[in-house]
Amino acid sequence: AHSLLIDCDTGIDDALALLYLALDPSVDIRAVTTVGGNIDPLRAADNSGRVLRLAGRGDVPVHVGAEHTLGAARHEYAPEIHGHNGLGDVELPELTPFGERPAAAEELVRLARRSPGRHHLLALGPLTNLANALRLEPRLPELLAGITVMGGAIRRQGNATPRAEANVHNDPEAARTVLHAGGNLTLVPLDVTMTETLDEAAHAELVGANSPVTDFAAAILAYYLDFYETRYGSRRAACHDPLAAAIAVGDLAEVGTEELALDVRTLPGPERGATVLDTRSEHSAGGHSPTVRVVTRTSGTFGTRLCERLRSAD
Ligand code: BDR
Ligand code: CA
């Protein structure tokens, strides 16, 4: 079984990623931690708990994390993409309050230390919690089986700005810290997540499937499709976080990866949050950009797989 720690900012596509994983009996979600991003971290935790319960995994502990970036700013929320509640204004039944729990970064460190080499960390939001965890425990990458990050735009336009992808843009210093920390890290950038989509046909399939999970997925997807239509002119919504989730648990045999020397631009200005290829490092030993495994090719059929998984719920 895959033992997963999931750090997220739930969020419509985060919710779909949680459902995708929670509906796989071979995946053991050990903890979910939340960070400010699509929405504030408290609401993201509440959303995560509600979504997990919908998928029959209400037992997974959820820990609230950073409300501020490393630079002490509030993360930039995205109600126009994810709705005012983070879930396309679709309301799942309320949870009973969590009570006191360790904060996200502390919990990530505690779990990693307790079982070295066991857990895989899947990061689906800004990288603030991971950077804070690295401050607490610089050996964190070695204590984890691997890290999969949804983030960055390498040879493609950004989405938060023309140059920067949202998770990186929301805390570039944190993203830079994580890329430089080493370990067995895989980056899943917009280059592939924008090409794996859910469309109107997928929406219709979900509507027809008629289960609590598919009804919810269809309702949040409808909100997401409206946003894509307004922003990009087509009703095809990117599967950012679900794609990274599937890659983290090794579901997609057909992915193509490249080892790339990458860095994150942190200076103020239009480049802030850009993930830039440092081609110098390919030719000179000792280049200062870290080499990162980047997913640069996927099959283009992941939407079908995601839909099937959602429809597998009773
Ligand atoms: C990423 O940003 C967030 O809005 C999404 O949930 C995803 O993690 C895409 O750039
Ligand atoms: Ca996310």
Coordinates of C-alpha atoms and ligand atoms in Angstrom, one line a residue:
A1 CA 0.0 0.0 0.0
H2 CA 1.1 3.6 -0.7
S3 CA 1.4 5.6 2.4
L4 CA 0.6 9.2 1.6
L5 CA 0.8 12.6 3.3
I6 CA -1.1 15.2 1.3
D7 CA -0.5 18.9 1.6
C8 CA -3.2 20.9 -0.2
D9 CA -5.3 24.0 -0.5
T10 CA -8.7 22.5 -1.2
G11 CA -9.9 23.8 -3.9
I12 CA -11.9 22.2 -6.7
D13 CA -9.1 20.2 -8.3
D14 CA -7.6 19.4 -4.9
A15 CA -11.0 17.9 -4.0
L16 CA -11.0 15.8 -7.1
A17 CA -7.4 14.6 -6.2
L18 CA -8.6 13.7 -2.7
L19 CA -11.5 11.7 -4.1
Y20 CA -9.3 10.0 -6.7
L21 CA -6.9 8.8 -3.9
A22 CA -9.5 8.1 -1.2
L23 CA -11.4 5.8 -3.6
D24 CA -8.4 3.6 -4.1
P25 CA -8.3 1.0 -1.4
S26 CA -4.5 0.4 -2.0
V27 CA -3.8 4.0 -1.0
D28 CA -3.4 4.8 2.7
I29 CA -3.8 8.5 3.3
R30 CA -2.1 9.0 6.6
A31 CA -2.7 12.7 7.0
V32 CA -3.9 15.7 5.1
T33 CA -2.3 19.1 5.9
T34 CA -3.6 22.4 4.5
V35 CA -2.0 25.7 3.4
G36 CA -3.4 29.0 2.3
G37 CA -3.8 29.1 -1.5
N38 CA -7.1 28.7 -3.3
I39 CA -8.7 29.6 0.0
D40 CA -7.6 30.1 3.6
P41 CA -6.0 27.1 5.3
L42 CA -8.9 26.7 7.9
R43 CA -11.5 26.5 5.2
A44 CA -9.2 24.3 3.1
A45 CA -9.0 21.9 6.1
D46 CA -12.8 21.9 6.6
N47 CA -13.2 21.3 2.8
S48 CA -10.7 18.4 2.9
G49 CA -12.4 16.8 5.9
R50 CA -15.8 17.0 4.2
V51 CA -14.6 15.6 0.9
L52 CA -12.8 12.7 2.7
R53 CA -15.9 11.9 4.6
L54 CA -17.9 11.8 1.4
A55 CA -15.5 9.2 0.1
G56 CA -15.7 7.1 3.2
R57 CA -12.4 8.3 4.7
G58 CA -13.7 10.6 7.4
D59 CA -11.1 9.0 9.7
V60 CA -8.1 10.7 8.0
P61 CA -6.7 13.4 10.4
V62 CA -6.6 16.9 8.9
H63 CA -4.1 19.5 10.1
V64 CA -4.3 23.2 9.5
G65 CA -1.1 24.9 8.2
A66 CA 0.4 28.2 7.1
E67 CA -1.8 31.2 6.7
H68 CA 1.1 33.3 5.6
T69 CA 3.9 32.9 3.1
L70 CA 7.6 32.8 4.1
G71 CA 7.6 36.5 3.3
A72 CA 4.7 37.0 5.9
A73 CA 2.1 38.0 3.3
R74 CA -1.3 36.4 3.1
H75 CA -1.6 33.9 0.2
E76 CA -3.6 35.1 -2.8
Y77 CA -6.9 33.3 -2.8
A78 CA -8.8 32.4 -5.9
P79 CA -12.6 32.7 -5.4
E80 CA -13.1 33.4 -9.1
I81 CA -11.7 29.9 -9.9
H82 CA -12.8 27.8 -6.9
G83 CA -15.8 29.7 -5.5
H84 CA -16.2 31.6 -2.2
N85 CA -16.0 28.4 -0.1
G86 CA -13.3 26.8 -2.2
L87 CA -15.6 24.2 -3.6
G88 CA -17.5 26.0 -6.3
D89 CA -20.0 27.2 -3.7
V90 CA -21.3 23.6 -3.4
E91 CA -22.0 22.8 0.3
L92 CA -21.3 19.4 1.7
P93 CA -22.7 18.6 5.2
E94 CA -20.9 20.3 8.1
L95 CA -18.2 18.4 10.1
T96 CA -18.0 18.4 13.9
P97 CA -15.1 20.7 14.8
F98 CA -11.6 19.0 14.7
G99 CA -10.4 20.1 18.1
E100 CA -6.7 20.8 18.9
R101 CA -4.2 19.2 16.5
P102 CA -0.6 19.8 15.8
A103 CA 0.0 22.3 13.0
A104 CA 0.8 21.1 9.5
A105 CA 4.6 21.5 9.4
E106 CA 5.1 20.0 12.8
E107 CA 2.9 17.0 11.9
L108 CA 4.7 16.4 8.6
V109 CA 8.0 16.3 10.5
R110 CA 6.6 14.1 13.3
L111 CA 5.2 11.5 10.9
A112 CA 8.3 11.5 8.7
R113 CA 10.6 11.0 11.7
R114 CA 8.5 8.3 13.2
S115 CA 8.6 6.1 10.1
P116 CA 11.7 7.1 8.0
G117 CA 11.4 6.2 4.3
R118 CA 7.8 5.1 4.6
H119 CA 5.6 8.1 3.5
H120 CA 5.3 9.8 0.2
L121 CA 4.5 13.5 0.4
L122 CA 2.1 14.9 -2.2
A123 CA 2.0 18.7 -2.4
L124 CA -0.9 20.3 -4.2
G125 CA -0.8 23.9 -2.9
P126 CA 1.7 26.6 -2.2
L127 CA 4.9 25.1 -0.7
T128 CA 4.9 27.1 2.6
N129 CA 4.2 24.1 4.9
L130 CA 7.0 22.1 3.2
A131 CA 9.4 25.0 3.6
N132 CA 8.5 25.4 7.2
A133 CA 8.9 21.7 7.8
L134 CA 12.3 21.8 6.2
R135 CA 13.3 24.5 8.7
L136 CA 12.2 22.2 11.5
E137 CA 13.9 19.2 10.0
P138 CA 16.4 19.7 7.2
R139 CA 16.7 15.9 6.7
L140 CA 13.0 15.8 5.8
P141 CA 13.6 14.8 2.1
E142 CA 15.7 11.7 3.3
L143 CA 13.0 10.8 5.8
L144 CA 10.4 10.5 3.0
A145 CA 10.0 7.9 0.3
G146 CA 9.5 10.7 -2.2
I147 CA 7.9 14.0 -2.8
T148 CA 5.6 14.9 -5.7
V149 CA 4.7 18.5 -6.3
M150 CA 2.1 20.0 -8.5
G151 CA 3.6 23.2 -9.6
G152 CA 5.6 25.3 -12.1
A153 CA 5.3 26.1 -15.8
I154 CA 8.5 25.1 -17.6
R155 CA 8.0 25.6 -21.4
R156 CA 4.6 26.9 -21.2
Q157 CA 2.7 30.0 -20.0
G158 CA 1.9 30.4 -16.3
N159 CA -1.7 30.7 -15.0
A160 CA -1.2 33.1 -12.0
T161 CA 0.8 35.4 -14.3
P162 CA 2.0 34.9 -17.9
R163 CA 5.2 33.6 -16.4
A164 CA 4.2 31.9 -13.1
E165 CA 2.1 29.0 -12.0
A166 CA -0.2 29.6 -9.0
N167 CA 1.3 27.3 -6.4
V168 CA 4.8 28.6 -7.0
H169 CA 3.7 32.2 -7.5
N170 CA 1.8 32.1 -4.2
D171 CA 5.1 31.6 -2.3
P172 CA 8.1 31.6 -4.5
E173 CA 10.6 31.6 -1.6
A174 CA 9.0 28.4 -0.3
A175 CA 9.0 26.8 -3.7
R176 CA 12.7 27.7 -4.2
T177 CA 13.5 26.3 -0.7
V178 CA 11.8 23.0 -1.6
L179 CA 13.5 22.6 -5.0
H180 CA 16.9 23.2 -3.4
A181 CA 16.3 20.8 -0.6
G182 CA 17.0 17.7 -2.8
G183 CA 15.6 14.3 -2.2
N184 CA 13.5 12.2 -4.5
L185 CA 11.3 15.0 -5.9
T186 CA 9.1 14.9 -8.9
L187 CA 7.5 18.1 -10.3
V188 CA 4.2 17.9 -12.2
P189 CA 4.0 21.3 -14.0
L190 CA 1.3 23.0 -16.1
D191 CA 3.1 21.6 -19.2
V192 CA 1.3 18.4 -18.5
T193 CA -1.6 19.3 -16.2
M194 CA -3.1 21.7 -18.8
T195 CA -3.3 18.9 -21.4
E196 CA -5.2 16.5 -19.1
T197 CA -8.7 17.8 -19.0
L198 CA -12.3 17.1 -18.0
D199 CA -14.9 18.3 -20.5
E200 CA -18.7 18.5 -20.9
A201 CA -18.9 14.8 -21.8
A202 CA -17.1 13.9 -18.5
H203 CA -19.6 16.2 -16.7
A204 CA -22.5 14.4 -18.3
E205 CA -21.1 11.0 -17.4
L206 CA -20.8 12.1 -13.8
V207 CA -24.3 13.5 -13.7
G208 CA -25.6 10.2 -15.1
A209 CA -23.7 8.1 -12.5
N210 CA -25.9 9.4 -9.8
S211 CA -24.0 8.6 -6.6
P212 CA -23.2 11.1 -3.8
V213 CA -19.5 11.3 -4.9
T214 CA -20.4 11.8 -8.6
D215 CA -23.1 14.3 -7.8
F216 CA -20.6 16.4 -5.8
A217 CA -17.9 16.0 -8.4
A218 CA -20.3 17.0 -11.2
A219 CA -21.4 20.1 -9.2
I220 CA -17.9 21.4 -8.5
L221 CA -16.8 20.5 -12.1
A222 CA -19.7 22.6 -13.4
Y223 CA -18.3 25.7 -11.6
Y224 CA -14.8 24.9 -12.8
L225 CA -15.9 24.5 -16.4
D226 CA -17.6 27.9 -16.3
F227 CA -14.3 29.4 -15.1
Y228 CA -12.3 27.7 -17.9
E229 CA -14.8 28.9 -20.5
T230 CA -14.5 32.5 -19.2
R231 CA -10.7 32.5 -18.9
Y232 CA -9.7 30.2 -21.8
G233 CA -12.8 30.2 -24.1
S234 CA -13.3 26.4 -23.9
R235 CA -15.2 24.1 -21.5
R236 CA -12.2 21.9 -20.8
A237 CA -10.9 22.0 -17.2
A238 CA -7.4 21.1 -16.3
C239 CA -6.8 18.1 -14.0
H240 CA -3.8 19.7 -12.2
D241 CA -4.0 18.1 -8.7
P242 CA -5.6 14.8 -9.7
L243 CA -2.9 14.2 -12.3
A244 CA -0.1 14.8 -9.7
A245 CA -2.0 12.5 -7.3
A246 CA -2.1 9.7 -9.9
I247 CA 1.6 10.2 -10.6
A248 CA 2.5 10.1 -6.9
V249 CA 1.0 6.6 -6.5
G250 CA 2.5 5.3 -9.7
D251 CA -0.8 4.9 -11.5
L252 CA 0.4 6.3 -14.8
A253 CA 3.0 4.0 -16.4
E254 CA 3.2 6.0 -19.5
V255 CA 4.6 9.3 -18.1
G256 CA 7.7 10.8 -19.6
T257 CA 10.1 12.6 -17.4
E258 CA 13.2 14.8 -17.9
E259 CA 15.9 15.7 -15.4
L260 CA 16.0 19.5 -15.6
A261 CA 18.1 22.2 -13.9
L262 CA 15.5 24.5 -12.6
D263 CA 15.2 27.5 -10.4
V264 CA 12.5 29.8 -9.1
R265 CA 12.6 33.6 -9.7
T266 CA 12.0 35.4 -6.5
L267 CA 12.8 39.0 -7.3
P268 CA 9.8 41.4 -7.5
G269 CA 8.5 42.0 -11.0
P270 CA 6.9 40.1 -13.8
E271 CA 9.2 37.1 -13.5
R272 CA 8.4 36.5 -9.8
G273 CA 7.3 32.9 -9.3
A274 CA 8.6 31.8 -12.7
T275 CA 10.2 28.3 -12.8
V276 CA 13.1 28.9 -15.2
L277 CA 15.3 26.3 -17.0
D278 CA 18.9 26.9 -16.3
T279 CA 20.6 25.5 -19.4
R280 CA 24.0 26.5 -18.1
S281 CA 23.9 23.7 -15.5
E282 CA 23.4 21.1 -18.2
H283 CA 26.9 21.9 -19.6
S284 CA 28.9 23.0 -16.5
A285 CA 29.4 20.8 -13.5
G286 CA 28.6 22.8 -10.3
G287 CA 25.8 24.9 -11.8
H288 CA 23.8 26.3 -8.9
S289 CA 20.3 25.3 -10.1
P290 CA 19.1 22.0 -8.6
T291 CA 18.3 19.2 -11.0
V292 CA 14.7 18.1 -10.7
R293 CA 12.8 15.3 -12.2
V294 CA 10.0 16.9 -14.2
V295 CA 7.0 15.2 -15.8
T296 CA 6.9 16.5 -19.4
R297 CA 4.7 14.0 -21.1
T298 CA 1.5 12.1 -20.2
S299 CA -0.9 10.2 -22.4
G300 CA -3.7 12.8 -22.7
T301 CA -6.3 10.3 -21.5
F302 CA -6.2 10.9 -17.7
G303 CA -9.6 12.6 -17.7
T304 CA -11.2 9.3 -18.6
R305 CA -9.4 7.5 -15.9
L306 CA -10.4 10.1 -13.3
C307 CA -14.0 9.9 -14.3
E308 CA -13.9 6.1 -14.0
R309 CA -12.5 6.3 -10.5
L310 CA -15.2 8.8 -9.4
R311 CA -17.8 6.5 -10.9
S312 CA -16.4 3.6 -8.9
A313 CA -17.8 5.0 -5.7
D314 CA -21.1 3.5 -4.4
Ligands
BDR1 C1 -2.6 24.8 -8.9 O1 -3.1 26.0 -8.3 C2 -4.3 25.8 -7.6 O2 -5.2 26.7 -7.9 C3 -4.8 24.4 -8.0 O3 -5.5 23.8 -7.0 C4 -3.5 23.7 -8.4 O4 -3.0 23.1 -7.3 C5 -2.7 25.0 -10.4 O5 -1.8 26.0 -10.8
CA2 CA -4.2 22.9 -5.3

